[in-house]
């Protein structure tokens, strides 16, 4: 943090603040509910559902295609009333 020019005291205080811990636990609970298999994870939330999108680190286009496919499916279902 210091090498990035951040205020170490403030960074430490913010990191250890109860609000930060509460937010972290909320995110962990959400990841567990959505069954995200690991960190980092990419989840697309559409119409109240969560779709895990595997991240392809070798070719970002694969990940983008998966996002588009998942969002297109949701759009089609919302229009058809499914």
JSON list of C-alpha atoms in Angstrom, two decimals:
[
{"chain": "A", "resi": 1, "resn": "UNK", "atom": "CA", "xyz": [0.00, 0.00, 0.00]},
{"chain": "A", "resi": 2, "resn": "UNK", "atom": "CA", "xyz": [2.79, 2.38, 0.88]},
{"chain": "A", "resi": 3, "resn": "UNK", "atom": "CA", "xyz": [4.58, 1.80, -2.44]},
{"chain": "A", "resi": 4, "resn": "UNK", "atom": "CA", "xyz": [1.35, 2.91, -4.13]},
{"chain": "A", "resi": 5, "resn": "UNK", "atom": "CA", "xyz": [1.39, 6.15, -2.20]},
{"chain": "A", "resi": 6, "resn": "UNK", "atom": "CA", "xyz": [-1.45, 5.20, 0.10]},
{"chain": "A", "resi": 7, "resn": "UNK", "atom": "CA", "xyz": [-1.76, 6.41, 3.67]},
{"chain": "A", "resi": 8, "resn": "UNK", "atom": "CA", "xyz": [-0.74, 3.28, 5.63]},
{"chain": "A", "resi": 9, "resn": "UNK", "atom": "CA", "xyz": [-2.58, 4.31, 8.79]},
{"chain": "A", "resi": 10, "resn": "UNK", "atom": "CA", "xyz": [-5.84, 4.91, 6.97]},
{"chain": "A", "resi": 11, "resn": "UNK", "atom": "CA", "xyz": [-5.44, 1.77, 4.86]},
{"chain": "A", "resi": 12, "resn": "UNK", "atom": "CA", "xyz": [-4.90, -0.35, 7.97]},
{"chain": "A", "resi": 13, "resn": "UNK", "atom": "CA", "xyz": [-7.81, 1.28, 9.80]},
{"chain": "A", "resi": 14, "resn": "UNK", "atom": "CA", "xyz": [-10.15, 0.81, 6.82]},
{"chain": "A", "resi": 15, "resn": "UNK", "atom": "CA", "xyz": [-9.02, -2.77, 6.28]},
{"chain": "A", "resi": 16, "resn": "UNK", "atom": "CA", "xyz": [-9.67, -3.70, 9.91]},
{"chain": "A", "resi": 17, "resn": "UNK", "atom": "CA", "xyz": [-12.88, -1.69, 10.33]},
{"chain": "A", "resi": 18, "resn": "UNK", "atom": "CA", "xyz": [-15.99, -3.61, 11.40]},
{"chain": "A", "resi": 19, "resn": "UNK", "atom": "CA", "xyz": [-17.81, -2.35, 8.28]},
{"chain": "A", "resi": 20, "resn": "UNK", "atom": "CA", "xyz": [-15.11, -3.90, 6.06]},
{"chain": "A", "resi": 21, "resn": "UNK", "atom": "CA", "xyz": [-15.34, -7.22, 7.88]},
{"chain": "A", "resi": 22, "resn": "UNK", "atom": "CA", "xyz": [-19.14, -7.18, 7.65]},
{"chain": "A", "resi": 23, "resn": "UNK", "atom": "CA", "xyz": [-19.03, -6.46, 3.91]},
{"chain": "A", "resi": 24, "resn": "UNK", "atom": "CA", "xyz": [-16.48, -9.23, 3.39]},
{"chain": "A", "resi": 25, "resn": "UNK", "atom": "CA", "xyz": [-18.67, -11.74, 5.23]},
{"chain": "A", "resi": 26, "resn": "UNK", "atom": "CA", "xyz": [-21.68, -10.65, 3.13]},
{"chain": "A", "resi": 27, "resn": "UNK", "atom": "CA", "xyz": [-19.68, -11.28, -0.04]},
{"chain": "A", "resi": 28, "resn": "UNK", "atom": "CA", "xyz": [-18.49, -14.68, 1.22]},
{"chain": "A", "resi": 29, "resn": "UNK", "atom": "CA", "xyz": [-22.08, -15.68, 2.05]},
{"chain": "A", "resi": 30, "resn": "UNK", "atom": "CA", "xyz": [-23.25, -14.55, -1.39]},
{"chain": "A", "resi": 31, "resn": "UNK", "atom": "CA", "xyz": [-20.48, -16.53, -3.09]},
{"chain": "A", "resi": 32, "resn": "UNK", "atom": "CA", "xyz": [-21.46, -19.62, -1.10]},
{"chain": "A", "resi": 33, "resn": "UNK", "atom": "CA", "xyz": [-25.15, -19.19, -1.92]},
{"chain": "A", "resi": 34, "resn": "UNK", "atom": "CA", "xyz": [-24.31, -18.82, -5.63]},
{"chain": "A", "resi": 35, "resn": "UNK", "atom": "CA", "xyz": [-21.85, -21.74, -5.38]},
{"chain": "A", "resi": 36, "resn": "UNK", "atom": "CA", "xyz": [-18.95, -19.78, -6.82]},
{"chain": "A", "resi": 37, "resn": "UNK", "atom": "CA", "xyz": [-16.14, -22.34, -7.02]},
{"chain": "A", "resi": 38, "resn": "UNK", "atom": "CA", "xyz": [-13.22, -20.05, -6.25]},
{"chain": "A", "resi": 39, "resn": "UNK", "atom": "CA", "xyz": [-11.60, -16.67, -6.21]},
{"chain": "A", "resi": 40, "resn": "UNK", "atom": "CA", "xyz": [-11.53, -14.69, -8.32]},
{"chain": "A", "resi": 41, "resn": "UNK", "atom": "CA", "xyz": [-14.95, -15.57, -9.60]},
{"chain": "A", "resi": 42, "resn": "UNK", "atom": "CA", "xyz": [-17.20, -14.04, -12.18]},
{"chain": "A", "resi": 43, "resn": "UNK", "atom": "CA", "xyz": [-20.94, -14.28, -11.66]},
{"chain": "A", "resi": 44, "resn": "UNK", "atom": "CA", "xyz": [-23.58, -12.79, -13.92]},
{"chain": "A", "resi": 45, "resn": "UNK", "atom": "CA", "xyz": [-26.75, -11.94, -12.05]},
{"chain": "A", "resi": 46, "resn": "UNK", "atom": "CA", "xyz": [-29.80, -11.79, -14.27]},
{"chain": "A", "resi": 47, "resn": "UNK", "atom": "CA", "xyz": [-33.46, -11.79, -13.31]},
{"chain": "A", "resi": 48, "resn": "UNK", "atom": "CA", "xyz": [-32.57, -12.85, -9.77]},
{"chain": "A", "resi": 49, "resn": "UNK", "atom": "CA", "xyz": [-30.53, -15.83, -10.91]},
{"chain": "A", "resi": 50, "resn": "UNK", "atom": "CA", "xyz": [-26.77, -16.17, -10.74]},
{"chain": "A", "resi": 51, "resn": "UNK", "atom": "CA", "xyz": [-24.75, -17.77, -13.50]},
{"chain": "A", "resi": 52, "resn": "UNK", "atom": "CA", "xyz": [-21.13, -18.68, -12.85]},
{"chain": "A", "resi": 53, "resn": "UNK", "atom": "CA", "xyz": [-18.97, -17.63, -15.80]},
{"chain": "A", "resi": 54, "resn": "UNK", "atom": "CA", "xyz": [-15.66, -19.52, -16.00]},
{"chain": "A", "resi": 55, "resn": "UNK", "atom": "CA", "xyz": [-12.76, -17.15, -16.63]},
{"chain": "A", "resi": 56, "resn": "UNK", "atom": "CA", "xyz": [-10.49, -18.05, -19.53]},
{"chain": "A", "resi": 57, "resn": "UNK", "atom": "CA", "xyz": [-7.16, -16.40, -18.78]},
{"chain": "A", "resi": 58, "resn": "UNK", "atom": "CA", "xyz": [-5.65, -17.41, -22.11]},
{"chain": "A", "resi": 59, "resn": "UNK", "atom": "CA", "xyz": [-8.34, -15.93, -24.34]},
{"chain": "A", "resi": 60, "resn": "UNK", "atom": "CA", "xyz": [-10.60, -13.22, -22.92]},
{"chain": "A", "resi": 61, "resn": "UNK", "atom": "CA", "xyz": [-12.95, -13.59, -25.91]},
{"chain": "A", "resi": 62, "resn": "UNK", "atom": "CA", "xyz": [-14.11, -16.97, -24.60]},
{"chain": "A", "resi": 63, "resn": "UNK", "atom": "CA", "xyz": [-15.19, -15.34, -21.33]},
{"chain": "A", "resi": 64, "resn": "UNK", "atom": "CA", "xyz": [-16.92, -12.49, -23.16]},
{"chain": "A", "resi": 65, "resn": "UNK", "atom": "CA", "xyz": [-18.76, -14.99, -25.37]},
{"chain": "A", "resi": 66, "resn": "UNK", "atom": "CA", "xyz": [-19.97, -16.84, -22.27]},
{"chain": "A", "resi": 67, "resn": "UNK", "atom": "CA", "xyz": [-21.20, -13.60, -20.72]},
{"chain": "A", "resi": 68, "resn": "UNK", "atom": "CA", "xyz": [-23.03, -12.66, -23.91]},
{"chain": "A", "resi": 69, "resn": "UNK", "atom": "CA", "xyz": [-24.56, -16.12, -24.22]},
{"chain": "A", "resi": 70, "resn": "UNK", "atom": "CA", "xyz": [-25.78, -16.09, -20.61]},
{"chain": "A", "resi": 71, "resn": "UNK", "atom": "CA", "xyz": [-27.21, -12.58, -20.93]},
{"chain": "A", "resi": 72, "resn": "UNK", "atom": "CA", "xyz": [-28.84, -13.36, -24.27]},
{"chain": "A", "resi": 73, "resn": "UNK", "atom": "CA", "xyz": [-30.49, -16.44, -22.78]},
{"chain": "A", "resi": 74, "resn": "UNK", "atom": "CA", "xyz": [-31.89, -14.31, -19.96]},
{"chain": "A", "resi": 75, "resn": "UNK", "atom": "CA", "xyz": [-33.14, -11.69, -22.42]},
{"chain": "A", "resi": 76, "resn": "UNK", "atom": "CA", "xyz": [-34.86, -14.36, -24.53]},
{"chain": "A", "resi": 77, "resn": "UNK", "atom": "CA", "xyz": [-36.49, -15.92, -21.45]},
{"chain": "A", "resi": 78, "resn": "UNK", "atom": "CA", "xyz": [-37.70, -12.54, -20.18]},
{"chain": "A", "resi": 79, "resn": "UNK", "atom": "CA", "xyz": [-39.31, -11.75, -23.54]},
{"chain": "A", "resi": 80, "resn": "UNK", "atom": "CA", "xyz": [-40.94, -15.17, -23.86]},
{"chain": "A", "resi": 81, "resn": "UNK", "atom": "CA", "xyz": [-42.21, -15.13, -20.28]},
{"chain": "A", "resi": 82, "resn": "UNK", "atom": "CA", "xyz": [-40.25, -18.29, -19.43]}
]
